[in-house]
Amino acid sequence: MLKMSDVLDEKNKILREKSLEVTFPLNDKQKQTVKEIIEFLTNSQIPELAEKYDLRPGMGLAPIQLGIKERYFVVVHEYDEGKFDNYVIFNPKLVSNSEEIIYVGEGEGCLSVNREVCGIVPRYARVTLEGYDQDGNKIRIRGREELAVAFQHELDHLDGILFTDKIDPKDPFKNKDLYREI
Ligand code: NI
């Protein structure tokens, strides 16, 4: 079972590395890691379990945050109270996006960033990604609103980018009125 201490902190330079394309079929260890990430993210969003296992809530994780330089991510989205959808996408690419830009009003969070960071991170309101599922089948997934934000946040991790990079420290709420708050 993954623990909070398995997640690398923002100070760790590995987080700045680019993750590498994954080849199929996945081996047992890779499949096990995917399962563990899903379990970790799900538990972290269920308050009793988050407390029991001492987890900060998070909806997404890229393996680079565990020091594994593989190009995929996992998002566990609570679409209704206590109900979760899992998204696991390998070698993902952004293939289309809305013109509209949104930002998370309370600020984005990241399991690797253990502090409050205020400021606007502009994200597309809707995105379509293409990639592969765990069996190597080509898939196309759409996300809107917070799910779209999560996808873009995780895609950035695969290129060594953290959400904090996108906030201007001198003017964290720059251009606020150009975007829609969610
Ligand atoms: Ni993150």
mmCIF file with all atom_site columns, C-alpha atoms and ligand atoms in Angstrom:
data_model
loop_
_atom_site.group_PDB
_atom_site.id
_atom_site.type_symbol
_atom_site.label_atom_id
_atom_site.label_alt_id
_atom_site.label_comp_id
_atom_site.label_asym_id
_atom_site.label_entity_id
_atom_site.label_seq_id
_atom_site.pdbx_PDB_ins_code
_atom_site.Cartn_x
_atom_site.Cartn_y
_atom_site.Cartn_z
_atom_site.occupancy
_atom_site.B_iso_or_equiv
_atom_site.pdbx_formal_charge
_atom_site.auth_seq_id
_atom_site.auth_comp_id
_atom_site.auth_asym_id
_atom_site.auth_atom_id
_atom_site.pdbx_PDB_model_num
ATOM   1   C  CA . MET A 1 1   ? 0.000   0.000  0.000   1.00 0.00 ? 1   MET A CA 1
ATOM   2   C  CA . LEU A 1 2   ? 1.272   3.457  -0.905  1.00 0.00 ? 2   LEU A CA 1
ATOM   3   C  CA . LYS A 1 3   ? 1.920   5.937  1.857   1.00 0.00 ? 3   LYS A CA 1
ATOM   4   C  CA . MET A 1 4   ? 2.015   9.717  1.805   1.00 0.00 ? 4   MET A CA 1
ATOM   5   C  CA . SER A 1 5   ? 5.776   9.513  2.339   1.00 0.00 ? 5   SER A CA 1
ATOM   6   C  CA . ASP A 1 6   ? 6.142   7.636  -0.973  1.00 0.00 ? 6   ASP A CA 1
ATOM   7   C  CA . VAL A 1 7   ? 5.134   10.807 -2.827  1.00 0.00 ? 7   VAL A CA 1
ATOM   8   C  CA . LEU A 1 8   ? 8.082   13.001 -3.761  1.00 0.00 ? 8   LEU A CA 1
ATOM   9   C  CA . ASP A 1 9   ? 8.077   16.571 -2.535  1.00 0.00 ? 9   ASP A CA 1
ATOM   10  C  CA . GLU A 1 10  ? 8.316   19.520 -4.923  1.00 0.00 ? 10  GLU A CA 1
ATOM   11  C  CA . LYS A 1 11  ? 11.929  20.090 -3.864  1.00 0.00 ? 11  LYS A CA 1
ATOM   12  C  CA . ASN A 1 12  ? 12.911  16.767 -5.420  1.00 0.00 ? 12  ASN A CA 1
ATOM   13  C  CA . LYS A 1 13  ? 14.547  17.333 -8.831  1.00 0.00 ? 13  LYS A CA 1
ATOM   14  C  CA . ILE A 1 14  ? 13.175  14.078 -10.235 1.00 0.00 ? 14  ILE A CA 1
ATOM   15  C  CA . LEU A 1 15  ? 9.818   15.832 -10.528 1.00 0.00 ? 15  LEU A CA 1
ATOM   16  C  CA . ARG A 1 16  ? 11.433  18.073 -13.137 1.00 0.00 ? 16  ARG A CA 1
ATOM   17  C  CA . GLU A 1 17  ? 12.311  15.195 -15.438 1.00 0.00 ? 17  GLU A CA 1
ATOM   18  C  CA . LYS A 1 18  ? 10.310  14.217 -18.478 1.00 0.00 ? 18  LYS A CA 1
ATOM   19  C  CA . SER A 1 19  ? 8.518   10.895 -18.225 1.00 0.00 ? 19  SER A CA 1
ATOM   20  C  CA . LEU A 1 20  ? 9.139   8.348  -20.973 1.00 0.00 ? 20  LEU A CA 1
ATOM   21  C  CA . GLU A 1 21  ? 6.642   6.622  -23.270 1.00 0.00 ? 21  GLU A CA 1
ATOM   22  C  CA . VAL A 1 22  ? 5.349   3.309  -21.993 1.00 0.00 ? 22  VAL A CA 1
ATOM   23  C  CA . THR A 1 23  ? 5.486   0.153  -24.136 1.00 0.00 ? 23  THR A CA 1
ATOM   24  C  CA . PHE A 1 24  ? 2.951   -2.664 -24.021 1.00 0.00 ? 24  PHE A CA 1
ATOM   25  C  CA . PRO A 1 25  ? 2.194   -5.145 -22.642 1.00 0.00 ? 25  PRO A CA 1
ATOM   26  C  CA . LEU A 1 26  ? 2.616   -3.818 -19.128 1.00 0.00 ? 26  LEU A CA 1
ATOM   27  C  CA . ASN A 1 27  ? 4.485   -6.066 -16.733 1.00 0.00 ? 27  ASN A CA 1
ATOM   28  C  CA . ASP A 1 28  ? 3.026   -7.212 -13.409 1.00 0.00 ? 28  ASP A CA 1
ATOM   29  C  CA . LYS A 1 29  ? 4.896   -4.574 -11.470 1.00 0.00 ? 29  LYS A CA 1
ATOM   30  C  CA . GLN A 1 30  ? 3.486   -1.783 -13.633 1.00 0.00 ? 30  GLN A CA 1
ATOM   31  C  CA . LYS A 1 31  ? -0.053  -3.166 -13.280 1.00 0.00 ? 31  LYS A CA 1
ATOM   32  C  CA . GLN A 1 32  ? 0.405   -3.394 -9.528  1.00 0.00 ? 32  GLN A CA 1
ATOM   33  C  CA . THR A 1 33  ? 1.579   0.224  -9.361  1.00 0.00 ? 33  THR A CA 1
ATOM   34  C  CA . VAL A 1 34  ? -1.531  1.382  -11.249 1.00 0.00 ? 34  VAL A CA 1
ATOM   35  C  CA . LYS A 1 35  ? -3.744  -0.506 -8.760  1.00 0.00 ? 35  LYS A CA 1
ATOM   36  C  CA . GLU A 1 36  ? -1.904  0.978  -5.816  1.00 0.00 ? 36  GLU A CA 1
ATOM   37  C  CA . ILE A 1 37  ? -2.225  4.524  -7.175  1.00 0.00 ? 37  ILE A CA 1
ATOM   38  C  CA . ILE A 1 38  ? -5.981  4.069  -7.735  1.00 0.00 ? 38  ILE A CA 1
ATOM   39  C  CA . GLU A 1 39  ? -6.389  2.726  -4.208  1.00 0.00 ? 39  GLU A CA 1
ATOM   40  C  CA . PHE A 1 40  ? -4.292  5.535  -2.739  1.00 0.00 ? 40  PHE A CA 1
ATOM   41  C  CA . LEU A 1 41  ? -6.216  8.299  -4.534  1.00 0.00 ? 41  LEU A CA 1
ATOM   42  C  CA . THR A 1 42  ? -9.593  6.745  -3.718  1.00 0.00 ? 42  THR A CA 1
ATOM   43  C  CA . ASN A 1 43  ? -8.757  6.312  -0.032  1.00 0.00 ? 43  ASN A CA 1
ATOM   44  C  CA . SER A 1 44  ? -7.431  9.855  0.112   1.00 0.00 ? 44  SER A CA 1
ATOM   45  C  CA . GLN A 1 45  ? -10.845 11.192 -0.936  1.00 0.00 ? 45  GLN A CA 1
ATOM   46  C  CA . ILE A 1 46  ? -12.822 9.163  1.620   1.00 0.00 ? 46  ILE A CA 1
ATOM   47  C  CA . PRO A 1 47  ? -12.472 11.151 4.855   1.00 0.00 ? 47  PRO A CA 1
ATOM   48  C  CA . GLU A 1 48  ? -12.461 8.170  7.263   1.00 0.00 ? 48  GLU A CA 1
ATOM   49  C  CA . LEU A 1 49  ? -9.818  6.346  5.234   1.00 0.00 ? 49  LEU A CA 1
ATOM   50  C  CA . ALA A 1 50  ? -7.782  9.486  4.624   1.00 0.00 ? 50  ALA A CA 1
ATOM   51  C  CA . GLU A 1 51  ? -7.600  9.930  8.367   1.00 0.00 ? 51  GLU A CA 1
ATOM   52  C  CA . LYS A 1 52  ? -6.919  6.269  9.060   1.00 0.00 ? 52  LYS A CA 1
ATOM   53  C  CA . TYR A 1 53  ? -4.011  6.128  6.600   1.00 0.00 ? 53  TYR A CA 1
ATOM   54  C  CA . ASP A 1 54  ? -2.905  9.738  7.097   1.00 0.00 ? 54  ASP A CA 1
ATOM   55  C  CA . LEU A 1 55  ? -3.411  10.837 3.467   1.00 0.00 ? 55  LEU A CA 1
ATOM   56  C  CA . ARG A 1 56  ? -3.898  14.299 2.062   1.00 0.00 ? 56  ARG A CA 1
ATOM   57  C  CA . PRO A 1 57  ? -6.776  14.291 -0.428  1.00 0.00 ? 57  PRO A CA 1
ATOM   58  C  CA . GLY A 1 58  ? -5.784  14.169 -4.068  1.00 0.00 ? 58  GLY A CA 1
ATOM   59  C  CA . MET A 1 59  ? -7.574  13.272 -7.270  1.00 0.00 ? 59  MET A CA 1
ATOM   60  C  CA . GLY A 1 60  ? -4.599  12.710 -9.518  1.00 0.00 ? 60  GLY A CA 1
ATOM   61  C  CA . LEU A 1 61  ? -1.109  11.294 -9.500  1.00 0.00 ? 61  LEU A CA 1
ATOM   62  C  CA . ALA A 1 62  ? 1.580   10.771 -12.096 1.00 0.00 ? 62  ALA A CA 1
ATOM   63  C  CA . PRO A 1 63  ? 4.125   7.989  -11.432 1.00 0.00 ? 63  PRO A CA 1
ATOM   64  C  CA . ILE A 1 64  ? 6.990   10.503 -11.612 1.00 0.00 ? 64  ILE A CA 1
ATOM   65  C  CA . GLN A 1 65  ? 5.680   11.622 -8.201  1.00 0.00 ? 65  GLN A CA 1
ATOM   66  C  CA . LEU A 1 66  ? 6.733   8.191  -6.948  1.00 0.00 ? 66  LEU A CA 1
ATOM   67  C  CA . GLY A 1 67  ? 10.039  8.472  -8.784  1.00 0.00 ? 67  GLY A CA 1
ATOM   68  C  CA . ILE A 1 68  ? 8.823   6.308  -11.683 1.00 0.00 ? 68  ILE A CA 1
ATOM   69  C  CA . LYS A 1 69  ? 9.533   8.005  -15.001 1.00 0.00 ? 69  LYS A CA 1
ATOM   70  C  CA . GLU A 1 70  ? 6.677   6.465  -16.973 1.00 0.00 ? 70  GLU A CA 1
ATOM   71  C  CA . ARG A 1 71  ? 4.356   8.453  -19.166 1.00 0.00 ? 71  ARG A CA 1
ATOM   72  C  CA . TYR A 1 72  ? 0.890   7.929  -17.777 1.00 0.00 ? 72  TYR A CA 1
ATOM   73  C  CA . PHE A 1 73  ? -1.355  9.279  -15.090 1.00 0.00 ? 73  PHE A CA 1
ATOM   74  C  CA . VAL A 1 74  ? -4.218  8.238  -12.872 1.00 0.00 ? 74  VAL A CA 1
ATOM   75  C  CA . VAL A 1 75  ? -7.173  10.440 -11.975 1.00 0.00 ? 75  VAL A CA 1
ATOM   76  C  CA . VAL A 1 76  ? -9.835  9.268  -9.528  1.00 0.00 ? 76  VAL A CA 1
ATOM   77  C  CA . HIS A 1 77  ? -12.787 11.576 -9.868  1.00 0.00 ? 77  HIS A CA 1
ATOM   78  C  CA . GLU A 1 78  ? -15.581 11.717 -7.291  1.00 0.00 ? 78  GLU A CA 1
ATOM   79  C  CA . TYR A 1 79  ? -18.477 12.429 -9.649  1.00 0.00 ? 79  TYR A CA 1
ATOM   80  C  CA . ASP A 1 80  ? -21.094 11.955 -6.949  1.00 0.00 ? 80  ASP A CA 1
ATOM   81  C  CA . GLU A 1 81  ? -20.780 11.605 -3.185  1.00 0.00 ? 81  GLU A CA 1
ATOM   82  C  CA . GLY A 1 82  ? -18.761 8.478  -2.501  1.00 0.00 ? 82  GLY A CA 1
ATOM   83  C  CA . LYS A 1 83  ? -18.826 7.470  -6.180  1.00 0.00 ? 83  LYS A CA 1
ATOM   84  C  CA . PHE A 1 84  ? -15.616 7.444  -8.151  1.00 0.00 ? 84  PHE A CA 1
ATOM   85  C  CA . ASP A 1 85  ? -14.558 7.106  -11.771 1.00 0.00 ? 85  ASP A CA 1
ATOM   86  C  CA . ASN A 1 86  ? -11.004 6.042  -12.524 1.00 0.00 ? 86  ASN A CA 1
ATOM   87  C  CA . TYR A 1 87  ? -9.079  7.391  -15.481 1.00 0.00 ? 87  TYR A CA 1
ATOM   88  C  CA . VAL A 1 88  ? -5.790  5.748  -16.361 1.00 0.00 ? 88  VAL A CA 1
ATOM   89  C  CA . ILE A 1 89  ? -4.249  6.907  -19.598 1.00 0.00 ? 89  ILE A CA 1
ATOM   90  C  CA . PHE A 1 90  ? -0.885  5.909  -21.027 1.00 0.00 ? 90  PHE A CA 1
ATOM   91  C  CA . ASN A 1 91  ? 1.189   8.065  -23.395 1.00 0.00 ? 91  ASN A CA 1
ATOM   92  C  CA . PRO A 1 92  ? -1.552  10.705 -23.292 1.00 0.00 ? 92  PRO A CA 1
ATOM   93  C  CA . LYS A 1 93  ? -1.748  13.555 -25.760 1.00 0.00 ? 93  LYS A CA 1
ATOM   94  C  CA . LEU A 1 94  ? -3.985  16.596 -25.739 1.00 0.00 ? 94  LEU A CA 1
ATOM   95  C  CA . VAL A 1 95  ? -5.777  16.472 -29.094 1.00 0.00 ? 95  VAL A CA 1
ATOM   96  C  CA . SER A 1 96  ? -8.324  19.246 -28.689 1.00 0.00 ? 96  SER A CA 1
ATOM   97  C  CA . ASN A 1 97  ? -9.371  21.920 -26.246 1.00 0.00 ? 97  ASN A CA 1
ATOM   98  C  CA . SER A 1 98  ? -11.963 24.604 -25.714 1.00 0.00 ? 98  SER A CA 1
ATOM   99  C  CA . GLU A 1 99  ? -11.213 28.246 -26.289 1.00 0.00 ? 99  GLU A CA 1
ATOM   100 C  CA . GLU A 1 100 ? -12.642 28.943 -22.882 1.00 0.00 ? 100 GLU A CA 1
ATOM   101 C  CA . ILE A 1 101 ? -10.193 29.162 -20.000 1.00 0.00 ? 101 ILE A CA 1
ATOM   102 C  CA . ILE A 1 102 ? -11.041 28.442 -16.381 1.00 0.00 ? 102 ILE A CA 1
ATOM   103 C  CA . TYR A 1 103 ? -9.204  28.331 -13.068 1.00 0.00 ? 103 TYR A CA 1
ATOM   104 C  CA . VAL A 1 104 ? -9.855  26.749 -9.706  1.00 0.00 ? 104 VAL A CA 1
ATOM   105 C  CA . GLY A 1 105 ? -10.917 29.567 -7.401  1.00 0.00 ? 105 GLY A CA 1
ATOM   106 C  CA . GLU A 1 106 ? -9.588  27.979 -4.228  1.00 0.00 ? 106 GLU A CA 1
ATOM   107 C  CA . GLY A 1 107 ? -6.298  27.228 -5.973  1.00 0.00 ? 107 GLY A CA 1
ATOM   108 C  CA . GLU A 1 108 ? -4.982  23.974 -7.380  1.00 0.00 ? 108 GLU A CA 1
ATOM   109 C  CA . GLY A 1 109 ? -3.426  21.402 -5.150  1.00 0.00 ? 109 GLY A CA 1
ATOM   110 C  CA . CYS A 1 110 ? -0.835  18.734 -5.691  1.00 0.00 ? 110 CYS A CA 1
ATOM   111 C  CA . LEU A 1 111 ? 0.220   15.804 -3.527  1.00 0.00 ? 111 LEU A CA 1
ATOM   112 C  CA . SER A 1 112 ? 3.823   16.897 -4.110  1.00 0.00 ? 112 SER A CA 1
ATOM   113 C  CA . VAL A 1 113 ? 3.191   20.470 -2.951  1.00 0.00 ? 113 VAL A CA 1
ATOM   114 C  CA . ASN A 1 114 ? 2.611   20.414 0.768   1.00 0.00 ? 114 ASN A CA 1
ATOM   115 C  CA . ARG A 1 115 ? 1.676   24.065 1.287   1.00 0.00 ? 115 ARG A CA 1
ATOM   116 C  CA . GLU A 1 116 ? -1.085  26.462 0.362   1.00 0.00 ? 116 GLU A CA 1
ATOM   117 C  CA . VAL A 1 117 ? -0.394  28.162 -2.951  1.00 0.00 ? 117 VAL A CA 1
ATOM   118 C  CA . CYS A 1 118 ? -2.696  30.991 -3.998  1.00 0.00 ? 118 CYS A CA 1
ATOM   119 C  CA . GLY A 1 119 ? -3.004  32.222 -7.525  1.00 0.00 ? 119 GLY A CA 1
ATOM   120 C  CA . ILE A 1 120 ? -4.512  31.542 -10.884 1.00 0.00 ? 120 ILE A CA 1
ATOM   121 C  CA . VAL A 1 121 ? -3.540  28.582 -13.017 1.00 0.00 ? 121 VAL A CA 1
ATOM   122 C  CA . PRO A 1 122 ? -5.278  29.033 -16.375 1.00 0.00 ? 122 PRO A CA 1
ATOM   123 C  CA . ARG A 1 123 ? -6.614  25.772 -17.827 1.00 0.00 ? 123 ARG A CA 1
ATOM   124 C  CA . TYR A 1 124 ? -8.837  24.872 -20.758 1.00 0.00 ? 124 TYR A CA 1
ATOM   125 C  CA . ALA A 1 125 ? -12.451 24.335 -19.685 1.00 0.00 ? 125 ALA A CA 1
ATOM   126 C  CA . ARG A 1 126 ? -12.760 21.226 -21.866 1.00 0.00 ? 126 ARG A CA 1
ATOM   127 C  CA . VAL A 1 127 ? -10.139 18.898 -23.262 1.00 0.00 ? 127 VAL A CA 1
ATOM   128 C  CA . THR A 1 128 ? -9.944  15.714 -25.281 1.00 0.00 ? 128 THR A CA 1
ATOM   129 C  CA . LEU A 1 129 ? -7.020  13.376 -24.760 1.00 0.00 ? 129 LEU A CA 1
ATOM   130 C  CA . GLU A 1 130 ? -5.879  10.396 -26.759 1.00 0.00 ? 130 GLU A CA 1
ATOM   131 C  CA . GLY A 1 131 ? -3.737  7.639  -25.397 1.00 0.00 ? 131 GLY A CA 1
ATOM   132 C  CA . TYR A 1 132 ? -3.867  3.983  -24.417 1.00 0.00 ? 132 TYR A CA 1
ATOM   133 C  CA . ASP A 1 133 ? -5.552  1.970  -21.723 1.00 0.00 ? 133 ASP A CA 1
ATOM   134 C  CA . GLN A 1 134 ? -3.733  -0.609 -19.585 1.00 0.00 ? 134 GLN A CA 1
ATOM   135 C  CA . ASP A 1 135 ? -4.138  -3.255 -22.280 1.00 0.00 ? 135 ASP A CA 1
ATOM   136 C  CA . GLY A 1 136 ? -2.635  -1.048 -24.954 1.00 0.00 ? 136 GLY A CA 1
ATOM   137 C  CA . ASN A 1 137 ? -5.936  -0.222 -26.665 1.00 0.00 ? 137 ASN A CA 1
ATOM   138 C  CA . LYS A 1 138 ? -6.198  3.240  -28.115 1.00 0.00 ? 138 LYS A CA 1
ATOM   139 C  CA . ILE A 1 139 ? -8.599  5.421  -26.127 1.00 0.00 ? 139 ILE A CA 1
ATOM   140 C  CA . ARG A 1 140 ? -9.992  8.917  -26.340 1.00 0.00 ? 140 ARG A CA 1
ATOM   141 C  CA . ILE A 1 141 ? -11.326 10.647 -23.242 1.00 0.00 ? 141 ILE A CA 1
ATOM   142 C  CA . ARG A 1 142 ? -13.031 13.947 -22.700 1.00 0.00 ? 142 ARG A CA 1
ATOM   143 C  CA . GLY A 1 143 ? -12.992 16.013 -19.559 1.00 0.00 ? 143 GLY A CA 1
ATOM   144 C  CA . ARG A 1 144 ? -14.650 19.224 -18.558 1.00 0.00 ? 144 ARG A CA 1
ATOM   145 C  CA . GLU A 1 145 ? -14.417 21.537 -15.578 1.00 0.00 ? 145 GLU A CA 1
ATOM   146 C  CA . GLU A 1 146 ? -12.486 20.030 -12.639 1.00 0.00 ? 146 GLU A CA 1
ATOM   147 C  CA . LEU A 1 147 ? -11.787 16.840 -14.555 1.00 0.00 ? 147 LEU A CA 1
ATOM   148 C  CA . ALA A 1 148 ? -10.284 18.876 -17.401 1.00 0.00 ? 148 ALA A CA 1
ATOM   149 C  CA . VAL A 1 149 ? -8.131  20.734 -14.874 1.00 0.00 ? 149 VAL A CA 1
ATOM   150 C  CA . ALA A 1 150 ? -6.958  17.451 -13.372 1.00 0.00 ? 150 ALA A CA 1
ATOM   151 C  CA . PHE A 1 151 ? -6.022  16.057 -16.794 1.00 0.00 ? 151 PHE A CA 1
ATOM   152 C  CA . GLN A 1 152 ? -3.998  19.149 -17.657 1.00 0.00 ? 152 GLN A CA 1
ATOM   153 C  CA . HIS A 1 153 ? -2.329  19.197 -14.236 1.00 0.00 ? 153 HIS A CA 1
ATOM   154 C  CA . GLU A 1 154 ? -1.261  15.553 -14.669 1.00 0.00 ? 154 GLU A CA 1
ATOM   155 C  CA . LEU A 1 155 ? -0.140  16.051 -18.282 1.00 0.00 ? 155 LEU A CA 1
ATOM   156 C  CA . ASP A 1 156 ? 2.153   18.796 -16.997 1.00 0.00 ? 156 ASP A CA 1
ATOM   157 C  CA . HIS A 1 157 ? 3.731   16.388 -14.483 1.00 0.00 ? 157 HIS A CA 1
ATOM   158 C  CA . LEU A 1 158 ? 4.771   14.173 -17.399 1.00 0.00 ? 158 LEU A CA 1
ATOM   159 C  CA . ASP A 1 159 ? 6.816   17.082 -18.742 1.00 0.00 ? 159 ASP A CA 1
ATOM   160 C  CA . GLY A 1 160 ? 8.297   18.059 -15.384 1.00 0.00 ? 160 GLY A CA 1
ATOM   161 C  CA . ILE A 1 161 ? 5.957   21.011 -14.852 1.00 0.00 ? 161 ILE A CA 1
ATOM   162 C  CA . LEU A 1 162 ? 4.273   21.831 -11.531 1.00 0.00 ? 162 LEU A CA 1
ATOM   163 C  CA . PHE A 1 163 ? 1.185   24.018 -11.196 1.00 0.00 ? 163 PHE A CA 1
ATOM   164 C  CA . THR A 1 164 ? 3.187   26.456 -9.088  1.00 0.00 ? 164 THR A CA 1
ATOM   165 C  CA . ASP A 1 165 ? 5.328   27.226 -12.166 1.00 0.00 ? 165 ASP A CA 1
ATOM   166 C  CA . LYS A 1 166 ? 2.270   28.754 -13.831 1.00 0.00 ? 166 LYS A CA 1
ATOM   167 C  CA . ILE A 1 167 ? 1.591   31.338 -11.150 1.00 0.00 ? 167 ILE A CA 1
ATOM   168 C  CA . ASP A 1 168 ? 3.300   34.696 -11.412 1.00 0.00 ? 168 ASP A CA 1
ATOM   169 C  CA . PRO A 1 169 ? 4.741   35.235 -7.896  1.00 0.00 ? 169 PRO A CA 1
ATOM   170 C  CA . LYS A 1 170 ? 4.626   39.013 -8.364  1.00 0.00 ? 170 LYS A CA 1
ATOM   171 C  CA . ASP A 1 171 ? 0.989   39.019 -9.468  1.00 0.00 ? 171 ASP A CA 1
ATOM   172 C  CA . PRO A 1 172 ? -0.690  35.677 -8.616  1.00 0.00 ? 172 PRO A CA 1
ATOM   173 C  CA . PHE A 1 173 ? -4.144  36.851 -9.706  1.00 0.00 ? 173 PHE A CA 1
ATOM   174 C  CA . LYS A 1 174 ? -3.047  38.371 -13.006 1.00 0.00 ? 174 LYS A CA 1
ATOM   175 C  CA . ASN A 1 175 ? -5.730  38.455 -15.735 1.00 0.00 ? 175 ASN A CA 1
ATOM   176 C  CA . LYS A 1 176 ? -8.317  37.051 -13.320 1.00 0.00 ? 176 LYS A CA 1
ATOM   177 C  CA . ASP A 1 177 ? -11.188 38.681 -15.205 1.00 0.00 ? 177 ASP A CA 1
ATOM   178 C  CA . LEU A 1 178 ? -10.284 37.007 -18.478 1.00 0.00 ? 178 LEU A CA 1
ATOM   179 C  CA . TYR A 1 179 ? -11.100 33.562 -17.130 1.00 0.00 ? 179 TYR A CA 1
ATOM   180 C  CA . ARG A 1 180 ? -14.022 31.799 -15.512 1.00 0.00 ? 180 ARG A CA 1
ATOM   181 C  CA . GLU A 1 181 ? -13.628 30.648 -11.942 1.00 0.00 ? 181 GLU A CA 1
ATOM   182 C  CA . ILE A 1 182 ? -14.761 27.133 -11.033 1.00 0.00 ? 182 ILE A CA 1
HETATM 183 NI NI . NI  B 2 .   ? 0.228   17.250 -8.932  1.00 0.00 ? 1   NI  B NI 1
#
